[in-house]
JSON list of C-alpha atoms in Angstrom, two decimals:
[
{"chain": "A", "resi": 12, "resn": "UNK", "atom": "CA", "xyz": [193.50, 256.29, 72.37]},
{"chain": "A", "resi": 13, "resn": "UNK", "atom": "CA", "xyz": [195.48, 253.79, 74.48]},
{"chain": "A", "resi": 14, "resn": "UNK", "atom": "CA", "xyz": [198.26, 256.67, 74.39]},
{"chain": "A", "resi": 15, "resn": "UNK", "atom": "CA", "xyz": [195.53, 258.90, 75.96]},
{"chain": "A", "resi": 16, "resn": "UNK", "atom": "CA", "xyz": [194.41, 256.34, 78.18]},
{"chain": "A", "resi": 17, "resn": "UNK", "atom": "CA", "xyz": [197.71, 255.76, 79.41]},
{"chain": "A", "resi": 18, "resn": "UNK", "atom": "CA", "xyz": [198.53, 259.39, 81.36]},
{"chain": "A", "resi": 19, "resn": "UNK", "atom": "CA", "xyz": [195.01, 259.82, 83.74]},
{"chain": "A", "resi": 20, "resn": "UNK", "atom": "CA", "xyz": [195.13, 255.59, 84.36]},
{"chain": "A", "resi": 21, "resn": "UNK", "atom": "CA", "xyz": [198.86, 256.43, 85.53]},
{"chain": "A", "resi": 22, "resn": "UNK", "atom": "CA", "xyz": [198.22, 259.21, 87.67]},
{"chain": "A", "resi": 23, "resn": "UNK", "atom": "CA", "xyz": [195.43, 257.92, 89.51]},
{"chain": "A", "resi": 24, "resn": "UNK", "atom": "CA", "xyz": [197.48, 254.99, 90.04]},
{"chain": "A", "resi": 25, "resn": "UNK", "atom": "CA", "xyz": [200.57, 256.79, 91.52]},
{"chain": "A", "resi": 26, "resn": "UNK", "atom": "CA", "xyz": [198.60, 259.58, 93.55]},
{"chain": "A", "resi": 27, "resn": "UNK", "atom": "CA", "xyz": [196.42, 257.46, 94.81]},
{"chain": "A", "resi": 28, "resn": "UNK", "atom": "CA", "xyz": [198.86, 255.80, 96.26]},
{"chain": "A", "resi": 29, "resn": "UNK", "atom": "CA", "xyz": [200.82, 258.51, 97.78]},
{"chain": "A", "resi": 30, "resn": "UNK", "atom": "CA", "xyz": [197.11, 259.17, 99.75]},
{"chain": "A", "resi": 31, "resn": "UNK", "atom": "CA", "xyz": [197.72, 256.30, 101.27]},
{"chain": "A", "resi": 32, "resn": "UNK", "atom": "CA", "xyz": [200.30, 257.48, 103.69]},
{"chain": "A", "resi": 33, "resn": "UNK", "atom": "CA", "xyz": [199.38, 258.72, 106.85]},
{"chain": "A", "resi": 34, "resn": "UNK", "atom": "CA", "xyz": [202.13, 261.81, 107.02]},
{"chain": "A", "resi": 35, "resn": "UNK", "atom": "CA", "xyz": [201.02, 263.54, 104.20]},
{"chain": "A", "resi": 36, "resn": "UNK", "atom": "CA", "xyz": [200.30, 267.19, 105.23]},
{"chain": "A", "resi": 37, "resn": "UNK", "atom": "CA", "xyz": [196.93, 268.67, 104.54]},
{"chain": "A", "resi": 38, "resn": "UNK", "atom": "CA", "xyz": [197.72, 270.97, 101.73]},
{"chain": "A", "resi": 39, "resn": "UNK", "atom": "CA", "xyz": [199.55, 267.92, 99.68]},
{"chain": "A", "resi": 40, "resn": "UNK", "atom": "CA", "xyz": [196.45, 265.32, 100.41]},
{"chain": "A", "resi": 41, "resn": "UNK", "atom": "CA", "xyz": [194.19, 268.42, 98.81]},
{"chain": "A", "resi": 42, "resn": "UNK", "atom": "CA", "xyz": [196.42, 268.67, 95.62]},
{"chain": "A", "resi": 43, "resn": "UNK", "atom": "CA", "xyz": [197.19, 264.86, 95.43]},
{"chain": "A", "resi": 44, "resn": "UNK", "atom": "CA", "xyz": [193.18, 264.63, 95.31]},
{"chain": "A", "resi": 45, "resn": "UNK", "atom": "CA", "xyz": [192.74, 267.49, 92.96]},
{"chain": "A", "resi": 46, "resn": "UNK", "atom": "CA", "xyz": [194.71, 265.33, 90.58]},
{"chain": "A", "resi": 47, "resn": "UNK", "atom": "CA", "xyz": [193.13, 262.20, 90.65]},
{"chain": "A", "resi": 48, "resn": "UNK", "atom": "CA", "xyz": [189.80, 264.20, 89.80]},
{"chain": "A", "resi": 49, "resn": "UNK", "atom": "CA", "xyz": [190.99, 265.67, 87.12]},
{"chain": "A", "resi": 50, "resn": "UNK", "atom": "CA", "xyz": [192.48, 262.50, 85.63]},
{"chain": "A", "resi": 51, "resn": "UNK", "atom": "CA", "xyz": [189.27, 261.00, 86.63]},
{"chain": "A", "resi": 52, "resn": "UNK", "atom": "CA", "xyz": [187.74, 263.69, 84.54]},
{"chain": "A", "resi": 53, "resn": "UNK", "atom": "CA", "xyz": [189.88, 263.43, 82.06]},
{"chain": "A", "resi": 54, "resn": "UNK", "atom": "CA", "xyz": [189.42, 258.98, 81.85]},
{"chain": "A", "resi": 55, "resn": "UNK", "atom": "CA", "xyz": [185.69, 259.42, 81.66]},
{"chain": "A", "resi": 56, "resn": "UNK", "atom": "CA", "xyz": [185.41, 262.56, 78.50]},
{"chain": "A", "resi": 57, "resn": "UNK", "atom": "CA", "xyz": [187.88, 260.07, 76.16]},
{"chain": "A", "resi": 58, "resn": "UNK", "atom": "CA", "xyz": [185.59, 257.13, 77.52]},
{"chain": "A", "resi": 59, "resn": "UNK", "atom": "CA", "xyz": [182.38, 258.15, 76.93]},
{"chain": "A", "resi": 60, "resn": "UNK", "atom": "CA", "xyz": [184.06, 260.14, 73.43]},
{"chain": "A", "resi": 61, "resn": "UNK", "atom": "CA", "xyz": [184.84, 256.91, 72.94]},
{"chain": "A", "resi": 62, "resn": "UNK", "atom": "CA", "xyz": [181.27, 255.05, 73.42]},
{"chain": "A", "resi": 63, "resn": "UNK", "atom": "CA", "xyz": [179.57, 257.49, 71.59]},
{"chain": "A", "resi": 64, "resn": "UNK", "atom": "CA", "xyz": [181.84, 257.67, 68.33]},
{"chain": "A", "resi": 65, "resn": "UNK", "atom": "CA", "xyz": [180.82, 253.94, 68.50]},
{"chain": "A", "resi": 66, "resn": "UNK", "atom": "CA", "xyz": [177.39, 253.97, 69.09]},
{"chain": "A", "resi": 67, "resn": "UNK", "atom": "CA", "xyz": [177.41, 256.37, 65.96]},
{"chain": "A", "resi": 68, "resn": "UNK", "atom": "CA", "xyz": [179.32, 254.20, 63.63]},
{"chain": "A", "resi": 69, "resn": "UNK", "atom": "CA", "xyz": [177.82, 250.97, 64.25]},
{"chain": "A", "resi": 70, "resn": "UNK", "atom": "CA", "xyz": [174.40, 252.20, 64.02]},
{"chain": "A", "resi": 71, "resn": "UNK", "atom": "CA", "xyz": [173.14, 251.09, 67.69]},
{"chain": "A", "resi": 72, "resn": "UNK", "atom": "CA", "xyz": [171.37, 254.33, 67.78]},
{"chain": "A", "resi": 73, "resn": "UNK", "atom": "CA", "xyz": [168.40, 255.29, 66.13]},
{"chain": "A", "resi": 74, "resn": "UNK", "atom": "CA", "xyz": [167.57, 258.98, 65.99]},
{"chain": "A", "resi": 75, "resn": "UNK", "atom": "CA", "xyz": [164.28, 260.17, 67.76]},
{"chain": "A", "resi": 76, "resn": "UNK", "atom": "CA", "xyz": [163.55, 262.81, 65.61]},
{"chain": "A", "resi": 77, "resn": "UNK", "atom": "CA", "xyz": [160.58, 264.63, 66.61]},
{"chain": "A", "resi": 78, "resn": "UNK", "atom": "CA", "xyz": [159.02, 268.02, 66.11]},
{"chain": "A", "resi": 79, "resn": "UNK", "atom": "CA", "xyz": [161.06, 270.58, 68.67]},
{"chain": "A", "resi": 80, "resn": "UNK", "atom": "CA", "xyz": [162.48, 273.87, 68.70]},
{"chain": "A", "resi": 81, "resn": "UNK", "atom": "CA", "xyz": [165.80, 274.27, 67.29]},
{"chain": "A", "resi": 82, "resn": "UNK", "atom": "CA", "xyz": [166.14, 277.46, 69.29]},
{"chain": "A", "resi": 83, "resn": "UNK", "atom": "CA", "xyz": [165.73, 275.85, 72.50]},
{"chain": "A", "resi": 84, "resn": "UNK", "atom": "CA", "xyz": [168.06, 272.80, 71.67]},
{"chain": "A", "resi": 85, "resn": "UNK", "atom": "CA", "xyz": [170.71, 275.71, 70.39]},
{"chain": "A", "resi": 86, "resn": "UNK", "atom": "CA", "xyz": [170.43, 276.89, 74.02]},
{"chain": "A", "resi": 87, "resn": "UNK", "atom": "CA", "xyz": [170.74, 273.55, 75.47]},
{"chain": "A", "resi": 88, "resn": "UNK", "atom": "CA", "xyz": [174.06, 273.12, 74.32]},
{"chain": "A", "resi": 89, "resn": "UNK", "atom": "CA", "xyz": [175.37, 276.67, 75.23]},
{"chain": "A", "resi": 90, "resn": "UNK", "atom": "CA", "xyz": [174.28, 276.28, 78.57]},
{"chain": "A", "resi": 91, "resn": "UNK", "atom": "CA", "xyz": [176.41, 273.24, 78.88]},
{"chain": "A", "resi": 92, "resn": "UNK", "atom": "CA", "xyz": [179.34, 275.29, 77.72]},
{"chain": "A", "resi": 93, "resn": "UNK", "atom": "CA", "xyz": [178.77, 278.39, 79.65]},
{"chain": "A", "resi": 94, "resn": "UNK", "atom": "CA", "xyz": [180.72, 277.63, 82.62]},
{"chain": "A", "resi": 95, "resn": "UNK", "atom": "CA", "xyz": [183.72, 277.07, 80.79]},
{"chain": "A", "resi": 96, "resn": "UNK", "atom": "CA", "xyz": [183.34, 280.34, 78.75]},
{"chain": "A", "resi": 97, "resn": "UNK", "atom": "CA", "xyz": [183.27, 282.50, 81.64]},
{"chain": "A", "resi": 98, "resn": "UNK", "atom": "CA", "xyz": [186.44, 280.88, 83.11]},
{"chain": "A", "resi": 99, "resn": "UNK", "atom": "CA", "xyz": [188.15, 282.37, 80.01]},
{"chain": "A", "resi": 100, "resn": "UNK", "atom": "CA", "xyz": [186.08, 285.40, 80.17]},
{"chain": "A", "resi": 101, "resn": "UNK", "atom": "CA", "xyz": [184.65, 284.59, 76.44]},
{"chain": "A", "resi": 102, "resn": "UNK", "atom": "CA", "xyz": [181.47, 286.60, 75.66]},
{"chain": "A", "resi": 103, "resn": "UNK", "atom": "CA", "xyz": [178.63, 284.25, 73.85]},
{"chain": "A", "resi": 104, "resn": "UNK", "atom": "CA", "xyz": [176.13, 286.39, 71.75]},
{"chain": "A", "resi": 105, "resn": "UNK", "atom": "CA", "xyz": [172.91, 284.64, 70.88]},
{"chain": "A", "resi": 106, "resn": "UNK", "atom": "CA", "xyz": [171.07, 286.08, 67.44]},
{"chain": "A", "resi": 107, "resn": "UNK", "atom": "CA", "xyz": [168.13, 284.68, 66.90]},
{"chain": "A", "resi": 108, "resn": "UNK", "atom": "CA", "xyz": [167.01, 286.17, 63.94]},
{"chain": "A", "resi": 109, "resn": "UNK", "atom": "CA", "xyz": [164.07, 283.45, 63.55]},
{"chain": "A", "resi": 110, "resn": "UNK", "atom": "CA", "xyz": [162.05, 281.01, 65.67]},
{"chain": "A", "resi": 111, "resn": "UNK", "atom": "CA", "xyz": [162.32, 277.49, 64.12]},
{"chain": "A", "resi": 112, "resn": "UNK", "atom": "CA", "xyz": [160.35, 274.37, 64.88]},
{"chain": "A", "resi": 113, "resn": "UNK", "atom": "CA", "xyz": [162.20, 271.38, 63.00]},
{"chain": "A", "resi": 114, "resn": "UNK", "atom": "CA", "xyz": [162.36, 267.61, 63.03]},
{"chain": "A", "resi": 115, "resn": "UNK", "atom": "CA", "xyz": [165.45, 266.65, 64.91]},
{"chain": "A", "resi": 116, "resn": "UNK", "atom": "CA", "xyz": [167.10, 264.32, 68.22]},
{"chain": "A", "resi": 117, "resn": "UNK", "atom": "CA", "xyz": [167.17, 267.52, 70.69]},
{"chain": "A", "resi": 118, "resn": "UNK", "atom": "CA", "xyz": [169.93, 265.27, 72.30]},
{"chain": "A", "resi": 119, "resn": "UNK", "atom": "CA", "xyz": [172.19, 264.10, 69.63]},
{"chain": "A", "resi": 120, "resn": "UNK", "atom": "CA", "xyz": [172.15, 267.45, 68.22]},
{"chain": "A", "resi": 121, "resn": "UNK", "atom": "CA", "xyz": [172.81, 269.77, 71.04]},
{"chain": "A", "resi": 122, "resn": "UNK", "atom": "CA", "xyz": [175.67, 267.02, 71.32]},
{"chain": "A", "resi": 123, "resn": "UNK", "atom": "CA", "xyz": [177.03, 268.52, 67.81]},
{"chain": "A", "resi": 124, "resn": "UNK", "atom": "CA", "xyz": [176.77, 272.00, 68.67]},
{"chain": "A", "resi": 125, "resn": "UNK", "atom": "CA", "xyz": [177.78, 271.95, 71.80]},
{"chain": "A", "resi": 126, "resn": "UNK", "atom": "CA", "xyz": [181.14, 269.99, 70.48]},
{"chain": "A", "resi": 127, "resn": "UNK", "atom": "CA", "xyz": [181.56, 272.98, 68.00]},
{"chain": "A", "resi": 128, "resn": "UNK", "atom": "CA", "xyz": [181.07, 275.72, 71.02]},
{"chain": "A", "resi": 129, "resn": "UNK", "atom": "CA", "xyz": [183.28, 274.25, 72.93]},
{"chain": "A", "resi": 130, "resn": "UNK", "atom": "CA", "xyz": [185.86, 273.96, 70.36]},
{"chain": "A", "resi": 131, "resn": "UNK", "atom": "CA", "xyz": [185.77, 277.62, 70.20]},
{"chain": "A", "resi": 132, "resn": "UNK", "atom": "CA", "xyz": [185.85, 278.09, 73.93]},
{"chain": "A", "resi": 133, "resn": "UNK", "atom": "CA", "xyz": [188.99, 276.13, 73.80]},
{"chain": "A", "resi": 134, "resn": "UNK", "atom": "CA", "xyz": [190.76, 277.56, 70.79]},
{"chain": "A", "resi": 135, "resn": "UNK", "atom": "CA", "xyz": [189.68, 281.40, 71.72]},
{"chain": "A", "resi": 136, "resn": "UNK", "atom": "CA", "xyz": [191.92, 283.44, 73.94]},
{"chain": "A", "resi": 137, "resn": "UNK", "atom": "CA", "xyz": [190.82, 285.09, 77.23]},
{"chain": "A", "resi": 138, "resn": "UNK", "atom": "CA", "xyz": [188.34, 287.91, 77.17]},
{"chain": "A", "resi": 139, "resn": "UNK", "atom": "CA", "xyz": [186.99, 286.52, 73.40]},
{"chain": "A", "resi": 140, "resn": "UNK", "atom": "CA", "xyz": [183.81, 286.32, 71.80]},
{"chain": "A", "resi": 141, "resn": "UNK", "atom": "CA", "xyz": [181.56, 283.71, 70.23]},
{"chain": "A", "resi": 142, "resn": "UNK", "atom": "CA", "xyz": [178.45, 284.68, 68.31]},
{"chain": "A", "resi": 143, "resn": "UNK", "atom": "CA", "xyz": [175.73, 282.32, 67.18]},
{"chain": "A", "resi": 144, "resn": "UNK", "atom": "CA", "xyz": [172.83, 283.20, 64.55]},
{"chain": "A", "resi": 145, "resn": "UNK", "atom": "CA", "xyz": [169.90, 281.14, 64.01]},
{"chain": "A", "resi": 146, "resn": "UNK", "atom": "CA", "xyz": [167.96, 281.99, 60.29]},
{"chain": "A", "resi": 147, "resn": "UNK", "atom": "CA", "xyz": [165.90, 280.03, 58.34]},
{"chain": "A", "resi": 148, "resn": "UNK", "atom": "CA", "xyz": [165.37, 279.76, 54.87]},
{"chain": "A", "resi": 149, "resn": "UNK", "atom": "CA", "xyz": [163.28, 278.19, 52.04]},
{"chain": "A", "resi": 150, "resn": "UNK", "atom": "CA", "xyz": [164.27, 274.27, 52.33]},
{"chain": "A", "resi": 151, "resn": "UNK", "atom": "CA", "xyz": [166.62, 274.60, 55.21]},
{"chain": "A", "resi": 152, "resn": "UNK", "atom": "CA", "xyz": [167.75, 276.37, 58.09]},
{"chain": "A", "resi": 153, "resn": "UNK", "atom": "CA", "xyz": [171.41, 277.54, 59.39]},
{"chain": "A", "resi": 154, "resn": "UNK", "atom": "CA", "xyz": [172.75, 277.96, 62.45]},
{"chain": "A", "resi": 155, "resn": "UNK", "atom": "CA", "xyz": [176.46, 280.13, 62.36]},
{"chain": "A", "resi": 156, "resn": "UNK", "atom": "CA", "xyz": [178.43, 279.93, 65.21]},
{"chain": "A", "resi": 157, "resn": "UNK", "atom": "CA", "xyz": [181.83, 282.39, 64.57]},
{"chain": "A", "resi": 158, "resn": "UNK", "atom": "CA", "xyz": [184.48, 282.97, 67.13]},
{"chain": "A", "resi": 159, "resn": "UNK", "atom": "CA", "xyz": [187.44, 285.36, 67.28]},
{"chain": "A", "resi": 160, "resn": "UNK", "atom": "CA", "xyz": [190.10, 282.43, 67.72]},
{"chain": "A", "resi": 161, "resn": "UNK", "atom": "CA", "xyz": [192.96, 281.02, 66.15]},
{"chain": "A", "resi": 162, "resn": "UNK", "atom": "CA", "xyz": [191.77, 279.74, 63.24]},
{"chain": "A", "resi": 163, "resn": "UNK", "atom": "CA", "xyz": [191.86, 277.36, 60.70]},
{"chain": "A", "resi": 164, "resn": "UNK", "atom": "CA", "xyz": [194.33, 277.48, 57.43]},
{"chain": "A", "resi": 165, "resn": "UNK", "atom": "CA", "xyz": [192.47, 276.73, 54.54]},
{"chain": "A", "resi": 166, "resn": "UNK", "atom": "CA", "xyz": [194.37, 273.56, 53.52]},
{"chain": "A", "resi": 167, "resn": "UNK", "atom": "CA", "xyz": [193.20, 271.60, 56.62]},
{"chain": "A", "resi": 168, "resn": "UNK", "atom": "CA", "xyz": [189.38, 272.50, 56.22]},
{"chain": "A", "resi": 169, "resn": "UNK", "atom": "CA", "xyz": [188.84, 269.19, 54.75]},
{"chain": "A", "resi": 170, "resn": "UNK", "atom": "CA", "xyz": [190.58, 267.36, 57.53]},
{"chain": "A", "resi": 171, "resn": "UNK", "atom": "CA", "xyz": [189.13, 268.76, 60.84]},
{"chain": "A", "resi": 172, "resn": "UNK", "atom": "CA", "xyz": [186.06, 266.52, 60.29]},
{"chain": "A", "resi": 173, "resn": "UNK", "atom": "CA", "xyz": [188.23, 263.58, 60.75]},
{"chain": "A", "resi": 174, "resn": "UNK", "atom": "CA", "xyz": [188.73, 260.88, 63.37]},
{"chain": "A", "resi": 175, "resn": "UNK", "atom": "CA", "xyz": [191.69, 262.18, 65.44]},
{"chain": "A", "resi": 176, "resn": "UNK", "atom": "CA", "xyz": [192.85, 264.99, 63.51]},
{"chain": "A", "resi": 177, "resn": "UNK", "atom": "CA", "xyz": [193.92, 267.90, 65.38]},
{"chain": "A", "resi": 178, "resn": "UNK", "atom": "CA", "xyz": [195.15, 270.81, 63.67]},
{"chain": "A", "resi": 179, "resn": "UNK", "atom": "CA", "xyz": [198.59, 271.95, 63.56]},
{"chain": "A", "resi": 180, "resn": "UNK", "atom": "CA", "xyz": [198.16, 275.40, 65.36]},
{"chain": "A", "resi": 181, "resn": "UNK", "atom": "CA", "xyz": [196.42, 274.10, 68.64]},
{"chain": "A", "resi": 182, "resn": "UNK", "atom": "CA", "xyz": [199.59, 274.25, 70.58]},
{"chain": "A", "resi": 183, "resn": "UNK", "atom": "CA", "xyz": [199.28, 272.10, 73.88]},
{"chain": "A", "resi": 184, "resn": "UNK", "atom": "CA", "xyz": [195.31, 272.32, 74.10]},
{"chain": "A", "resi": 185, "resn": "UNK", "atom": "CA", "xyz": [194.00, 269.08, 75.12]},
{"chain": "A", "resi": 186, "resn": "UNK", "atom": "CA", "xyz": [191.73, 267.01, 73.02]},
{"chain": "A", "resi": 187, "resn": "UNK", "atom": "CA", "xyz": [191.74, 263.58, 71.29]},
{"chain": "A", "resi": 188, "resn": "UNK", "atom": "CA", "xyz": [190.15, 264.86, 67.56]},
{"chain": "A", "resi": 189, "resn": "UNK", "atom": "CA", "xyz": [187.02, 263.30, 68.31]},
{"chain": "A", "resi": 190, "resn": "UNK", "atom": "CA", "xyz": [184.12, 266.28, 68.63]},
{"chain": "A", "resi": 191, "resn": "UNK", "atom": "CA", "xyz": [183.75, 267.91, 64.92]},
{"chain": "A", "resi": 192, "resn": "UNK", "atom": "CA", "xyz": [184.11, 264.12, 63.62]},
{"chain": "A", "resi": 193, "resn": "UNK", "atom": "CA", "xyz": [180.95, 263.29, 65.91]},
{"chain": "A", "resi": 194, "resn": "UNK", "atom": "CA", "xyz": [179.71, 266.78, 65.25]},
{"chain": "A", "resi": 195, "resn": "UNK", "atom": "CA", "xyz": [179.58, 265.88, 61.44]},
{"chain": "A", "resi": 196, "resn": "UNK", "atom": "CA", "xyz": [178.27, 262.29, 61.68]},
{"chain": "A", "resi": 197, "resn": "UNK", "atom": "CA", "xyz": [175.49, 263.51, 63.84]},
{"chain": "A", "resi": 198, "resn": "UNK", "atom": "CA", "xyz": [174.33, 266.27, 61.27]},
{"chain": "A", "resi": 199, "resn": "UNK", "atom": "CA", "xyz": [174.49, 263.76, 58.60]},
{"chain": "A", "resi": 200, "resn": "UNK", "atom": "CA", "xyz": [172.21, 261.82, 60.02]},
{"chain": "A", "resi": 201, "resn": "UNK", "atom": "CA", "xyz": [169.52, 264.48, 60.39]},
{"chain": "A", "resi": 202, "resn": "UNK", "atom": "CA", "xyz": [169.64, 264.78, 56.72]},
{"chain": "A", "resi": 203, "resn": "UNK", "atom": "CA", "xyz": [171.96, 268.17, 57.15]},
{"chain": "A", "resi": 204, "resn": "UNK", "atom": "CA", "xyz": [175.99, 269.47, 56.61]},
{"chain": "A", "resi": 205, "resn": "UNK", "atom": "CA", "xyz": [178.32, 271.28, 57.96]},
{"chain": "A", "resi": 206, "resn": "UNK", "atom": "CA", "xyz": [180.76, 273.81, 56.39]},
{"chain": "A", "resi": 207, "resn": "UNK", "atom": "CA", "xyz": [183.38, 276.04, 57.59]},
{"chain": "A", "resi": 208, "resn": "UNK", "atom": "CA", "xyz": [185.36, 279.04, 57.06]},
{"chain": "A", "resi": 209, "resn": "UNK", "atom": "CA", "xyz": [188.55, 280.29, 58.50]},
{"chain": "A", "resi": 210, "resn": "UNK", "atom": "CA", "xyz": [191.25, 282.75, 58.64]},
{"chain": "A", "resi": 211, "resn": "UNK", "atom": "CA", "xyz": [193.53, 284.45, 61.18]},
{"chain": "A", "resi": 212, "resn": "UNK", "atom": "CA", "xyz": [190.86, 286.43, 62.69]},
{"chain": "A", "resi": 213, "resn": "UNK", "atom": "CA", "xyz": [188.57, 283.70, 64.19]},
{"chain": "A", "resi": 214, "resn": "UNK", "atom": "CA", "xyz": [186.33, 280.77, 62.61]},
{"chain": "A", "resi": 215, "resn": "UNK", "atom": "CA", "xyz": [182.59, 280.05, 61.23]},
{"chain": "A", "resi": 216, "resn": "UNK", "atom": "CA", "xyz": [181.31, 276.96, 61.51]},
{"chain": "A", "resi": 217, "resn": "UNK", "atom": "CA", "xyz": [177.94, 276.51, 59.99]},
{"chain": "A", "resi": 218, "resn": "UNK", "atom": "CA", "xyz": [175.36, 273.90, 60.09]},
{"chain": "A", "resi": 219, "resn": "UNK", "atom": "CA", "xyz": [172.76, 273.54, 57.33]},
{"chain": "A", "resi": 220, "resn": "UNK", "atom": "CA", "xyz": [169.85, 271.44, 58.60]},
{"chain": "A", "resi": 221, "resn": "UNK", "atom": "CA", "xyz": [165.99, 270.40, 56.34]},
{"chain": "A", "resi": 222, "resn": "UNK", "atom": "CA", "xyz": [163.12, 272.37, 57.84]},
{"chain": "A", "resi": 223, "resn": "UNK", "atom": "CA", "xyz": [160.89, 270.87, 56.08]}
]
């Protein structure tokens, strides 16, 4: 973290200093700004990463779980990731192949899908697709969300859940390992899992959740 701390906390320092000089043309105050927002940006995502992954391990938070539409908080999350799929041009296909009313922290859990969509924003090329299913069942319910990315090699399936790790095929995409770790911990503490499956066509990640 203090590695990924160190890159935004030096920009801002050295741009924001070259701002400070009164002969800087127009166009070079515009990109000199554009950078210290983005490292801004940049500061405040492994911050608040940060903040959460420890509000989840020490326990500070306590989940509200209340009677709410799963559907809804599905759509929650993949509003929040829209904007960035149509940058790439990525398609996102809802299915919702059932309407289900569960116990769960609308919140915290759009926070773990939206950590998984966004993940396969990120690892899908331009012009992709992402398709999510919502289906219930018996004693739980599942929600699929499969893209058309990069994929995952089998080996690592048991690692991608952990702090930090970051596969080995991601090439220079940014990220500090931290969303299908908080992704995980937050389904776990709704009582549910998580489970995926990979190859060189694209991933499935699915999360398995009590309805009852």
């Amino acid at each position: 973290i203090a590695h990924q701390l160190k890159t935004p906390l030096s920009n801002i320092k050295i741009y924001s200093e070259f701002l400070q000089d009164d002969n800087l043309k127009e166009y070079e105050r515009k990109e000199f700004n554009n950078i210290v927002l983005l490292s801004l940006n940049k500061l405040t995502f492994l911050v608040e990463s940060m903040i959460k992954m420890s509000r989840l391990e020490s326990g500070v938070i306590g989940l509200k779980l209340e009677r709410d539409s799963l559907n809804e908080t599905v759509l929650l999350a993949l509003y929040e990731v829209q904007k960035k799929a149509r940058n790439k041009n990525i398609i996102i296909g809802l299915n919702e192949i059932d309407k289900i009313i569960i116990n769960h922290d609308k919140n915290w859990l759009s926070e773990a899908i939206f950590n998984i969509l966004e993940n396969g924003v990120k690892y899908t090329k331009y012009g992709g697709k992402i398709d999510i299913t919502i289906k219930t069942y018996e004693v739980f319910c599942r929600v699929d969300i499969e893209d058309n990315g990069i994929g995952i090699s089998e080996d690592e399936f048991p690692k991608i859940f952990s702090r930090f790790y970051r596969g080995r095929n991601i090439g220079d995409a940014e990220g500090i390992g931290i969303g299908l770790y908080l992704s995980r911990e937050i389904i776990m503490q709704h009582g549910g899992y998580i489970k995926v499956n990979s190859n060189n066509g694209g991933s499935k990640f699915s999360i398995f959740l009590p309805n009852k």
